[in-house]
GROMACS .gro file of C-alpha atoms in nm:
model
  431
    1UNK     CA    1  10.899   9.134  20.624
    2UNK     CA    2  11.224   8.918  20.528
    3UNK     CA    3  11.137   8.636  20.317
    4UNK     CA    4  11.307   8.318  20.281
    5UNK     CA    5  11.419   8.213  19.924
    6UNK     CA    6  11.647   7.910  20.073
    7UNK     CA    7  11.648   7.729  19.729
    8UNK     CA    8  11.825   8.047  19.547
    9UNK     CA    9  12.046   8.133  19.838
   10UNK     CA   10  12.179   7.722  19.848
   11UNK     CA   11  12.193   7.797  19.475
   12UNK     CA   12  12.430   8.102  19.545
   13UNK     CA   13  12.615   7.946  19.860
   14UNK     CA   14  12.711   7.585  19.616
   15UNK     CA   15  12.839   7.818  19.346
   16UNK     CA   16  13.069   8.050  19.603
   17UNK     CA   17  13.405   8.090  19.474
   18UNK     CA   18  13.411   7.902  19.152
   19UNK     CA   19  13.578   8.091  18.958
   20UNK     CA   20  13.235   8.219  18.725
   21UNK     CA   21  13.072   8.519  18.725
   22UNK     CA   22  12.698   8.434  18.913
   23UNK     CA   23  12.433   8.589  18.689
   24UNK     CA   24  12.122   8.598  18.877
   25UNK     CA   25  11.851   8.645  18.621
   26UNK     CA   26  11.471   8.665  18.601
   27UNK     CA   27  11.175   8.847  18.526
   28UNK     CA   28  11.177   9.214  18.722
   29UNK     CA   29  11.040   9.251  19.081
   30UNK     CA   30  11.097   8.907  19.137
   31UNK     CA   31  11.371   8.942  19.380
   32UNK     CA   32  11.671   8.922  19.232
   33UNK     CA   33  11.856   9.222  19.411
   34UNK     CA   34  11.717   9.135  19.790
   35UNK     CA   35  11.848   8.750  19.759
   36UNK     CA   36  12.210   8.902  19.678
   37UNK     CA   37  12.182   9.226  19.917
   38UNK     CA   38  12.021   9.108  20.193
   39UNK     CA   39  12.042   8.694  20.197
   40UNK     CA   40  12.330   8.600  20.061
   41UNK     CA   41  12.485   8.938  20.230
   42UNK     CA   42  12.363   8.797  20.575
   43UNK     CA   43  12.489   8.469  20.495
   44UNK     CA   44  12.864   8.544  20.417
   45UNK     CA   45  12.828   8.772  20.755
   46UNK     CA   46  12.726   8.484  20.933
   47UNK     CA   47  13.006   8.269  20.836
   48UNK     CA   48  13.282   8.533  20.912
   49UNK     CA   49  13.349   8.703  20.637
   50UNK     CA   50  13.419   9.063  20.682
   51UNK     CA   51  13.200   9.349  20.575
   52UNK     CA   52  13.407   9.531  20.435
   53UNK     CA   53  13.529   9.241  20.225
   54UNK     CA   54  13.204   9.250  20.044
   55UNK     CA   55  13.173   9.537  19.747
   56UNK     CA   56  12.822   9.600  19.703
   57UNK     CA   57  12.728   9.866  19.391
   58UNK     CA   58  12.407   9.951  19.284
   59UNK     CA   59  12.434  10.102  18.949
   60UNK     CA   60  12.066  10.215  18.920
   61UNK     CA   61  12.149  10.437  19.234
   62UNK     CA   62  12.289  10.827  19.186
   63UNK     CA   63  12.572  10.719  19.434
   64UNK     CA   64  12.707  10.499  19.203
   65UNK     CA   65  12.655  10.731  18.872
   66UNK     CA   66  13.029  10.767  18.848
   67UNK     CA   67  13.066  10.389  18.774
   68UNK     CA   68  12.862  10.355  18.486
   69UNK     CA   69  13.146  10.441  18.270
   70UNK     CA   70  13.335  10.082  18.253
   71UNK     CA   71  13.696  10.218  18.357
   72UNK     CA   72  13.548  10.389  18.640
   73UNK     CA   73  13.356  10.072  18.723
   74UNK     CA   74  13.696   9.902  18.685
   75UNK     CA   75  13.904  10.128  18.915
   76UNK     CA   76  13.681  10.148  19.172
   77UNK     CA   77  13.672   9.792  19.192
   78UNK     CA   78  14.073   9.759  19.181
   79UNK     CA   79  14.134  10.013  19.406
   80UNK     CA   80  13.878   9.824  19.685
   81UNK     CA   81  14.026   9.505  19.642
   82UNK     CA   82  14.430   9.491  19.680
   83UNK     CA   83  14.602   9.233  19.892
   84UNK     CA   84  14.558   8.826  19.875
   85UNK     CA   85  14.232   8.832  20.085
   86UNK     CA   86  13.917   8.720  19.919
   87UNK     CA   87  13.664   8.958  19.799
   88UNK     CA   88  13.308   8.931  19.708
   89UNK     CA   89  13.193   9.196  19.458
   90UNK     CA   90  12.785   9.236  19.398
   91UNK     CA   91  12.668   9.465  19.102
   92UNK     CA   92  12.315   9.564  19.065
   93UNK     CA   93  12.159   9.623  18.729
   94UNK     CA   94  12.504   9.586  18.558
   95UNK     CA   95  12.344   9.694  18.242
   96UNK     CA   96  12.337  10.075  18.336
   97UNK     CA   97  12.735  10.074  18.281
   98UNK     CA   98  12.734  10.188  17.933
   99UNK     CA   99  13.008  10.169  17.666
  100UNK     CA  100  13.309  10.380  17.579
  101UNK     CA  101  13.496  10.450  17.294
  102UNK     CA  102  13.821  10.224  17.326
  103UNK     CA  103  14.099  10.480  17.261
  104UNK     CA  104  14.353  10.213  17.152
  105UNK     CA  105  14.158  10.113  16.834
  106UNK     CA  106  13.908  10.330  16.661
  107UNK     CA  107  13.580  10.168  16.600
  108UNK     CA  108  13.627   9.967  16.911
  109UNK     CA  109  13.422   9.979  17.220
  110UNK     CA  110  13.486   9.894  17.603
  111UNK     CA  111  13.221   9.752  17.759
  112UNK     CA  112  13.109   9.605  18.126
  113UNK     CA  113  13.164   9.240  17.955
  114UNK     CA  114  13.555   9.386  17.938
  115UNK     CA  115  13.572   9.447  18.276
  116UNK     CA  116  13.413   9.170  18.453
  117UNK     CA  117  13.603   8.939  18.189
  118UNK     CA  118  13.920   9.118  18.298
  119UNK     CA  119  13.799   9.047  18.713
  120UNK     CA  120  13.771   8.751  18.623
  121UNK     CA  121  14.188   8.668  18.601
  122UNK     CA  122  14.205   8.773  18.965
  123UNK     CA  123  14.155   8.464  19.165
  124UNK     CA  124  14.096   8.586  19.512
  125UNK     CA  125  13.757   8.791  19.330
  126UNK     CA  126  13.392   8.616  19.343
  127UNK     CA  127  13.211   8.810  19.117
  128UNK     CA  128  12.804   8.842  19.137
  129UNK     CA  129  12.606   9.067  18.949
  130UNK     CA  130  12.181   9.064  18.818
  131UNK     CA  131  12.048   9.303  18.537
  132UNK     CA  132  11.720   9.324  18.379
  133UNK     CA  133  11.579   9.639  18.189
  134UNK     CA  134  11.570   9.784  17.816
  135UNK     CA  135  11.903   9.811  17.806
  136UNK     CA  136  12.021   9.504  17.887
  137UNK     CA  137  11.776   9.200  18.011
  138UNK     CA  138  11.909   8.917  18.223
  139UNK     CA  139  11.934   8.708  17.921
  140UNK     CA  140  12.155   8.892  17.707
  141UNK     CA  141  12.401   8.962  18.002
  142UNK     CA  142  12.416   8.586  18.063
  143UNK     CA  143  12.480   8.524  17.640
  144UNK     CA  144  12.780   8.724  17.653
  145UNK     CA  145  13.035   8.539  17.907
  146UNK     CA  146  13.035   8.252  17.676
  147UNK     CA  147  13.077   7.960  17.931
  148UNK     CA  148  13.238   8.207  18.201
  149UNK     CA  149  12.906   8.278  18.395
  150UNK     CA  150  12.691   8.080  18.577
  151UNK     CA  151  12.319   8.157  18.593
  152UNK     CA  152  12.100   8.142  18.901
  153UNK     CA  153  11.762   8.217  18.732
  154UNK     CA  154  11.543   8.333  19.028
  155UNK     CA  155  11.137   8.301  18.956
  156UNK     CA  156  10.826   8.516  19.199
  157UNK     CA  157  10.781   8.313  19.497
  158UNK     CA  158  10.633   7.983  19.511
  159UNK     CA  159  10.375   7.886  19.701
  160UNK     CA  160  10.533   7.720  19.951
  161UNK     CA  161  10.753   8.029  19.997
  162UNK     CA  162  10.444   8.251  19.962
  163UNK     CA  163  10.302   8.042  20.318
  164UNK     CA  164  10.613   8.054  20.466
  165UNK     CA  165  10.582   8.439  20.470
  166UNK     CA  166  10.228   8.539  20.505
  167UNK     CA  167  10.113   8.184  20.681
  168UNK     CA  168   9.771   8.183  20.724
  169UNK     CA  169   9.520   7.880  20.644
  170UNK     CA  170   9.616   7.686  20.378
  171UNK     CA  171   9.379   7.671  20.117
  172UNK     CA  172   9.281   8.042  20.141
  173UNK     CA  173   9.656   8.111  20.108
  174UNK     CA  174   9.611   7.938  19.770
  175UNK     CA  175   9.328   8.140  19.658
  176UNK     CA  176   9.505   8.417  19.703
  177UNK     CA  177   9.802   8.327  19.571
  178UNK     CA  178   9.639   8.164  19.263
  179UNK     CA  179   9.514   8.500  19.233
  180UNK     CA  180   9.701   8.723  19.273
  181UNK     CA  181  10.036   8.570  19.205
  182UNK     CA  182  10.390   8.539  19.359
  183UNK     CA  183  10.588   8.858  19.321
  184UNK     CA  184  10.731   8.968  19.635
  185UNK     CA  185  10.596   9.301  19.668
  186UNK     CA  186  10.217   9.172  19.661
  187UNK     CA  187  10.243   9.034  19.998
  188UNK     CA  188  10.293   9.413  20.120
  189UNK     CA  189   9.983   9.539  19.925
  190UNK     CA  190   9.677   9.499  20.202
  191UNK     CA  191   9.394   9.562  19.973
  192UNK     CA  192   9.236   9.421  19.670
  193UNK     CA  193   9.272   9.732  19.460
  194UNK     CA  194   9.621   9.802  19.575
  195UNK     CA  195   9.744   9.442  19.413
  196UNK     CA  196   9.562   9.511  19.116
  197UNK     CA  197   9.694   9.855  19.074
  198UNK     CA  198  10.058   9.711  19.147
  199UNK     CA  199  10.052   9.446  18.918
  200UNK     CA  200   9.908   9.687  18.591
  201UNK     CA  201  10.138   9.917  18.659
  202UNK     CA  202  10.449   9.658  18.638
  203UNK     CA  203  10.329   9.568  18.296
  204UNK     CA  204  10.278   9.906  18.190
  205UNK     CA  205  10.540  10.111  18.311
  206UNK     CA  206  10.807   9.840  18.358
  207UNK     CA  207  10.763   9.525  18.181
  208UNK     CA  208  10.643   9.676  17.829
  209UNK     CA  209  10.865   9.976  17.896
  210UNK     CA  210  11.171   9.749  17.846
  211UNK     CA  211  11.081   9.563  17.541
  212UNK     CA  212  10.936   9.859  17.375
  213UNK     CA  213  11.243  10.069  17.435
  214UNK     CA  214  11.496   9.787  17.372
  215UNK     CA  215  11.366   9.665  17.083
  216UNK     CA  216  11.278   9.988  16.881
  217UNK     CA  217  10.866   9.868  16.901
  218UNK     CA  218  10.653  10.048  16.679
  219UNK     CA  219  10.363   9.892  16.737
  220UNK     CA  220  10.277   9.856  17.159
  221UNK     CA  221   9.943   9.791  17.064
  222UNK     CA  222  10.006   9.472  16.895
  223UNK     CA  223  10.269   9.397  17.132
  224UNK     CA  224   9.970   9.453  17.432
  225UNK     CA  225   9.694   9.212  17.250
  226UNK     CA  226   9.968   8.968  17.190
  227UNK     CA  227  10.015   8.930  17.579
  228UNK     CA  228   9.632   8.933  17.611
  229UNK     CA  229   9.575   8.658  17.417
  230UNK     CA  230   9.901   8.472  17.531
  231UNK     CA  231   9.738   8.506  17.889
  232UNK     CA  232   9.370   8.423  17.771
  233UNK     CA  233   9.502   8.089  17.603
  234UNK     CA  234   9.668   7.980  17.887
  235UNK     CA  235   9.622   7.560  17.907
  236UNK     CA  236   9.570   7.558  17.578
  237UNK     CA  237   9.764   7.465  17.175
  238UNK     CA  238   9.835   7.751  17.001
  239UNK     CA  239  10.100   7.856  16.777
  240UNK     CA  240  10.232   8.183  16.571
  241UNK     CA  241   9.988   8.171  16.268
  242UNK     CA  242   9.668   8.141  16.477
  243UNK     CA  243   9.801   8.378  16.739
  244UNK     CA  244   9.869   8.650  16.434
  245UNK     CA  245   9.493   8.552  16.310
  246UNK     CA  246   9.349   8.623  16.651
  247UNK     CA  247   9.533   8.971  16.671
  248UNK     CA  248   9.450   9.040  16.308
  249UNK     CA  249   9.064   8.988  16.438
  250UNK     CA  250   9.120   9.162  16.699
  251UNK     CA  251   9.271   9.489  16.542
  252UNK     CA  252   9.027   9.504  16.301
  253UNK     CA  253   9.329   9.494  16.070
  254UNK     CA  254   9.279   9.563  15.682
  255UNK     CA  255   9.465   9.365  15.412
  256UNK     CA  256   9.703   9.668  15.382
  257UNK     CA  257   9.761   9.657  15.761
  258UNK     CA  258   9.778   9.283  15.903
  259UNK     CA  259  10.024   9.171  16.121
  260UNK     CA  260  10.232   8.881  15.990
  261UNK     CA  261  10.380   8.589  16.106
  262UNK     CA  262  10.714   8.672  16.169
  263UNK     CA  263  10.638   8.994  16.313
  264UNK     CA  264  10.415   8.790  16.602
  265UNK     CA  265  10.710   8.525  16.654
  266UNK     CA  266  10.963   8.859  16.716
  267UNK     CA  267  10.712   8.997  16.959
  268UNK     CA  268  10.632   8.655  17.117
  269UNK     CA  269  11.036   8.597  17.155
  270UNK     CA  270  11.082   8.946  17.284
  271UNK     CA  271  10.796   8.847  17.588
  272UNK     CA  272  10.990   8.473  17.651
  273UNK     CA  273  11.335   8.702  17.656
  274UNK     CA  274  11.194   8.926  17.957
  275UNK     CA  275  11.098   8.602  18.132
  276UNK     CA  276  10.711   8.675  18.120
  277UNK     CA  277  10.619   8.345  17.936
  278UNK     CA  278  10.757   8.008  17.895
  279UNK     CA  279  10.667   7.791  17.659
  280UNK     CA  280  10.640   7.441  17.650
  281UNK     CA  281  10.626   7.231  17.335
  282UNK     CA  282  10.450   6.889  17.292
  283UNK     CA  283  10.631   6.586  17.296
  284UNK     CA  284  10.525   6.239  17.182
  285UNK     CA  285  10.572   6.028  17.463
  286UNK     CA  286  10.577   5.689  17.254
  287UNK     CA  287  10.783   5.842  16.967
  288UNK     CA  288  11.052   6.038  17.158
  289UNK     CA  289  10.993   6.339  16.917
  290UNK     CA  290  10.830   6.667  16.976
  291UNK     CA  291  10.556   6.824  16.727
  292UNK     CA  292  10.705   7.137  16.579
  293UNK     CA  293  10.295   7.274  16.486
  294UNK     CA  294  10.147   7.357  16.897
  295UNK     CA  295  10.262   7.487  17.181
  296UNK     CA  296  10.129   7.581  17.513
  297UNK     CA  297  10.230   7.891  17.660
  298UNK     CA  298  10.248   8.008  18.033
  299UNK     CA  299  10.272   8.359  18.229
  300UNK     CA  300  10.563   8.367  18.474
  301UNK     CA  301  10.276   8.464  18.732
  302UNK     CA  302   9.934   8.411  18.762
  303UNK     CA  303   9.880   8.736  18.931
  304UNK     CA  304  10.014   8.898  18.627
  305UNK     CA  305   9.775   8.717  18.386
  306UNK     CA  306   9.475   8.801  18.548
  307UNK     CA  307   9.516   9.176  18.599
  308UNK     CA  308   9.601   9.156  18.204
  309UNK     CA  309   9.222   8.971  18.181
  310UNK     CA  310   9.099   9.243  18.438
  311UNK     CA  311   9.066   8.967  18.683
  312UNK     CA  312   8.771   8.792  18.437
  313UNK     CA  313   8.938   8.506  18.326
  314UNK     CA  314   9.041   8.312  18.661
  315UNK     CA  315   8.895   7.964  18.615
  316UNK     CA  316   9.077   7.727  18.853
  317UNK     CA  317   9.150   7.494  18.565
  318UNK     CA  318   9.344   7.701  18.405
  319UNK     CA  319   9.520   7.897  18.733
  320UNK     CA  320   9.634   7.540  18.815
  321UNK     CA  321   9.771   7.463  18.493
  322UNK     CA  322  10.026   7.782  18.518
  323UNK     CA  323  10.048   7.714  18.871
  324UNK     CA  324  10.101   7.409  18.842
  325UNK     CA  325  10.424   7.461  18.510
  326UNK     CA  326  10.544   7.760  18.754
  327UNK     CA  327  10.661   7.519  19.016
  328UNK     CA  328  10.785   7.254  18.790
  329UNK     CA  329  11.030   7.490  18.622
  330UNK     CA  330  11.158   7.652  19.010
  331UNK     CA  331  11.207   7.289  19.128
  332UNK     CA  332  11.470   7.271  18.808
  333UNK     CA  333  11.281   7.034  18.630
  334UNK     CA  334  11.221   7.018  18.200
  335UNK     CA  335  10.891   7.011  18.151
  336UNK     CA  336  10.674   6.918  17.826
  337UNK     CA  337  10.336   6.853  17.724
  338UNK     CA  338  10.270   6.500  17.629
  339UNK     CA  339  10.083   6.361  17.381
  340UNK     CA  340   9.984   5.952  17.346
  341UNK     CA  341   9.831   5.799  17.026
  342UNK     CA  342   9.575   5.513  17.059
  343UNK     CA  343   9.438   5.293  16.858
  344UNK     CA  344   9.125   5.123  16.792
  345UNK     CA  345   8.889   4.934  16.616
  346UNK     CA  346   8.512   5.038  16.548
  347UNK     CA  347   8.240   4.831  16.507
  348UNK     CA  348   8.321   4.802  16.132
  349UNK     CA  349   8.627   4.706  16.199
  350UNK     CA  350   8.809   5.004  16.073
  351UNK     CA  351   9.145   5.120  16.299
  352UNK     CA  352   9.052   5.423  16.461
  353UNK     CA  353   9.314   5.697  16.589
  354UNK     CA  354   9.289   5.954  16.899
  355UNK     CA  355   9.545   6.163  17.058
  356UNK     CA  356   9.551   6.160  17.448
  357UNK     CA  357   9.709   6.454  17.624
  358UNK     CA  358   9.938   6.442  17.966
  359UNK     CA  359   9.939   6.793  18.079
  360UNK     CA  360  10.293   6.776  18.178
  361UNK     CA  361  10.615   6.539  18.148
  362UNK     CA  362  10.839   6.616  18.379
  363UNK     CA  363  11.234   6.520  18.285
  364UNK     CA  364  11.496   6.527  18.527
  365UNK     CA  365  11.813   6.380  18.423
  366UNK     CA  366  11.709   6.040  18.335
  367UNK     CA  367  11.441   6.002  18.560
  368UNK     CA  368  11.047   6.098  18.458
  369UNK     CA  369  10.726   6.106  18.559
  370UNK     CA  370  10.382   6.229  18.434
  371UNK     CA  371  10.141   6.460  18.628
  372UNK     CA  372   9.741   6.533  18.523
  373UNK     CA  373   9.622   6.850  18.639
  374UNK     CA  374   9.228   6.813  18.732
  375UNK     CA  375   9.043   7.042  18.913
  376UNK     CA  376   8.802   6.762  19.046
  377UNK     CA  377   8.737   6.367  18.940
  378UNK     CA  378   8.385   6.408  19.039
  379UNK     CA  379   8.289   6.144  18.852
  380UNK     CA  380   8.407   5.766  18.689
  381UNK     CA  381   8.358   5.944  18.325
  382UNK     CA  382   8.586   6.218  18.438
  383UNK     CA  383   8.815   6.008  18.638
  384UNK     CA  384   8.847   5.728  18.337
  385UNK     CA  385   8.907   6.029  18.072
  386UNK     CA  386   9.181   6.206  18.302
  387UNK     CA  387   9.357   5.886  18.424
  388UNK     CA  388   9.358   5.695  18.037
  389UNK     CA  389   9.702   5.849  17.912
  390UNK     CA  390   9.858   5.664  18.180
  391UNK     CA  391   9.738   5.334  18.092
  392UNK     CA  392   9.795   5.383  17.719
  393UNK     CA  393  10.165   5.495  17.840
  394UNK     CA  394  10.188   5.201  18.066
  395UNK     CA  395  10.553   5.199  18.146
  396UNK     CA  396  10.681   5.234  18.511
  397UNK     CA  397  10.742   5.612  18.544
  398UNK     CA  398  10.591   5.767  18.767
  399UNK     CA  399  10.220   5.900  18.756
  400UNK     CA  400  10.044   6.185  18.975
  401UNK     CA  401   9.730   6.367  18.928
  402UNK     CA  402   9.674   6.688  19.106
  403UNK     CA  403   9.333   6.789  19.201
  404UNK     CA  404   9.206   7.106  19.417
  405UNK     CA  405   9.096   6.811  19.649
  406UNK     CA  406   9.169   6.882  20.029
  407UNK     CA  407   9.204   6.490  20.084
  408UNK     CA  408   9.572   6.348  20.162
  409UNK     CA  409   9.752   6.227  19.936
  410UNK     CA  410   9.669   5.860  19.817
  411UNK     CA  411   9.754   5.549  19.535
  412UNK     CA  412   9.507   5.405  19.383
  413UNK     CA  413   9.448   5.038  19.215
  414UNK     CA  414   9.672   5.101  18.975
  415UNK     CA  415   9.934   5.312  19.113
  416UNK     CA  416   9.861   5.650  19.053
  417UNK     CA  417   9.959   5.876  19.301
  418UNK     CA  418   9.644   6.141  19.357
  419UNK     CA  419   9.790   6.475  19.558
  420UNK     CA  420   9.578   6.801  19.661
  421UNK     CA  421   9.707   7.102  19.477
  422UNK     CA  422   9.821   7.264  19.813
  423UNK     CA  423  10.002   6.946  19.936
  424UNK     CA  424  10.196   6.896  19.596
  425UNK     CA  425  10.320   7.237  19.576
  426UNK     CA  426  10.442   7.213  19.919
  427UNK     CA  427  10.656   6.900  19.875
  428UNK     CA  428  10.915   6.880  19.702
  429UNK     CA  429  10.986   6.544  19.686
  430UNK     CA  430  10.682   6.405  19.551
  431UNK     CA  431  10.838   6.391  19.193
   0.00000   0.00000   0.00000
């Protein structure tokens, strides 16, 4: 089954030739390696280029062993590309080229950064390469060009890639994929327990793998609750010191024994490093400040927080919420949750103060808008509660509410744009 990722491969096709590495990152499985060996492959075929002007190495793969040592890397390379012709040159997993000893100064080391920096002074070489594991995540390998690389951060599918591929009818496409998520290898799974199986296994065997390995963990078990309870909170504030309470509770931890603070923020930075959770902080819509004290926190894919809740956990409200974030952050967009103060006066005539949420605000460039994620507005009470932010905001951004309503799309009296959840996430151009 080929499937489409046209917003990556435009991604890939703007940045051709310009004179950056391309450092396609993102969380593993997500398809990082088949949108650069097979898409973008089949693309430069298809507008002439010559096979064998394209270098492809796979440095996970025993045929390339040889190359993990930098110099090797570095011939092989040199020796493949000679002449004035242009030359694209693909590296998988670049982290599995290791460092040597530099023999010209002791203490020194050369590393792959060396030789991709030293590519880099031969213009007729486009240079693309993707790496993700203990030894090197995606991040770190984009940290060390230092305004020479260019990322192309690559996310699981989307939904409206997810119904390009499998098709289907619409809203039970969306149950599924609310469910079970958007990494590319789920759509080849045919049964229940063979998605479920898939996705534990990726978080046992791959995801915690890495972060255990690369950052000398001691403690997986705190590092596992912590993503439980990251995934259980899901929609809603937390922060570090009542995350490290809950795990504290949770381990049954004595005084000698609790987790701290810090330790939790390390752990919680080492998840958001592997791309597994974003977090977005609250910003005062009024005040044009963000609140240092909450955060809400999101899983990369739904699919992967509910086999961490063994599938118990899957209220819509929430799935939408992450859903909801996932998308915003593809499309490009910065995205925050909002928070409005209003005032009033009670019947004794005291001021009275209460803090109204936006689920998201949604920057791009100067331009804004506001979105309300609401499973139903089944009645005036709920409707009036959902849609007040907007009124308290009252400024001429733009203002959508997404419901799991199979209605079209619609304005109401006071300009609010109300979308289904289906029809947002397959338009683009709404915001």
């Amino acid at each position: 089954m080929e499937i489409k990722r046209d917003l990556y491969l435009r991604k890939l096709i703007d940045r051709r030739k310009n004179g950056l590495v391309k450092i396609i990152t993102g969380v593993r499985r997500c398809g990082k390696s088949y949108l650069l060996f097979e898409l973008y492959y089949k693309h430069l075929l298809s507008q002439g280029t010559d096979e064998k002007s394209i270098i492809k190495i796979s440095l996970d793969s025993n045929d390339f062993a040889r190359l993990r040592n930098p110099k090797e890397l570095s011939r092989y390379i040199e020796e493949r590309t000679e002449g004035d012709r242009d030359f694209y040159i693909f590296i998988d997993e670049i982290q599995f080229c290791g460092k040597i000893p530099n023999p010209y100064l002791p203490g020194d080391f050369i590393t792959f950064y060396d030789v991709l920096n030293g590519l880099l002074q031969k213009k007729n070489l486009d240079i693309y390469i993707t790496g993700s594991n203990s030894k090197m995540l995606s991040s770190d390998v984009l940290t060390e060009f230092r305004g020479r690389g260019d990322e192309v951060r690559v996310y699981p599918l989307s939904f409206s890639e997810f119904y390009a591929a499998g098709g289907g009818e619409k809203n039970s496409a969306l149950d599924e994929y609310m469910l079970f998520g958007g990494l590319p290898l789920i759509m080849e799974r045919p049964s229940v327990e063979s998605k479920i199986n898939y996705l534990r296994q990726l978080f046992e065997e791959t995801y915690f793998r890495d972060i255990v390995e690369r950052n000398r963990i001691e403690r997986g078990d705190i590092l596992s609750n912590l993503t439980d309870c990251l995934c259980s909170s899901t929609g809603s504030l937390t922060n570090i010191h009542n995350l490290t309470q809950t795990i504290n509770s949770v381990q049954h931890n004595k005084k000698g024994n609790l987790v701290s603070d810090p330790t939790v923020k390390s752990y919680v930075d080492h998840l958001k490093d592997a791309f597994l959770f974003s977090e977005a902080r609250r910003y005062d819509v009024r005040g044009k400040r963000y609140f240092e004290s909450q955060s809400k926190f999101y899983c990369v894919d739904t699919g992967l927080r509910n086999v961490r809740l063994n599938m118990r956990q899957n209220e819509e409200t929430h799935l939408m919420e992450n859903v909801i974030y996932n998308d915003l952050l593809r499309r490009g967009l910065s995205v925050d949750v909002g928070v409005v103060e209003q005032y009033s006066k009670s019947g004794e005539g005291k001021t009275q103060r209460r803090i109204r949420e936006i689920d998201f605000v949604v920057s791009s460039g100067t331009n804004q808008c506001y979105i309300q994620s609401a499973f139903a507005l089944s009645t005036g009470e709920k409707a009036e509660a959902e849609l007040k932010p907007f009124s308290i905001i009252n400024d001429s951004f733009k203002k959508i509410v997404v419901t799991r309503s199979e209605l079209m799309p619609w304005y109401d009296d006071r300009g609010v744009y109300h979308v289904g959840l289906a029809d947002f996430l397959l338009a683009d151009e709404i915001i």
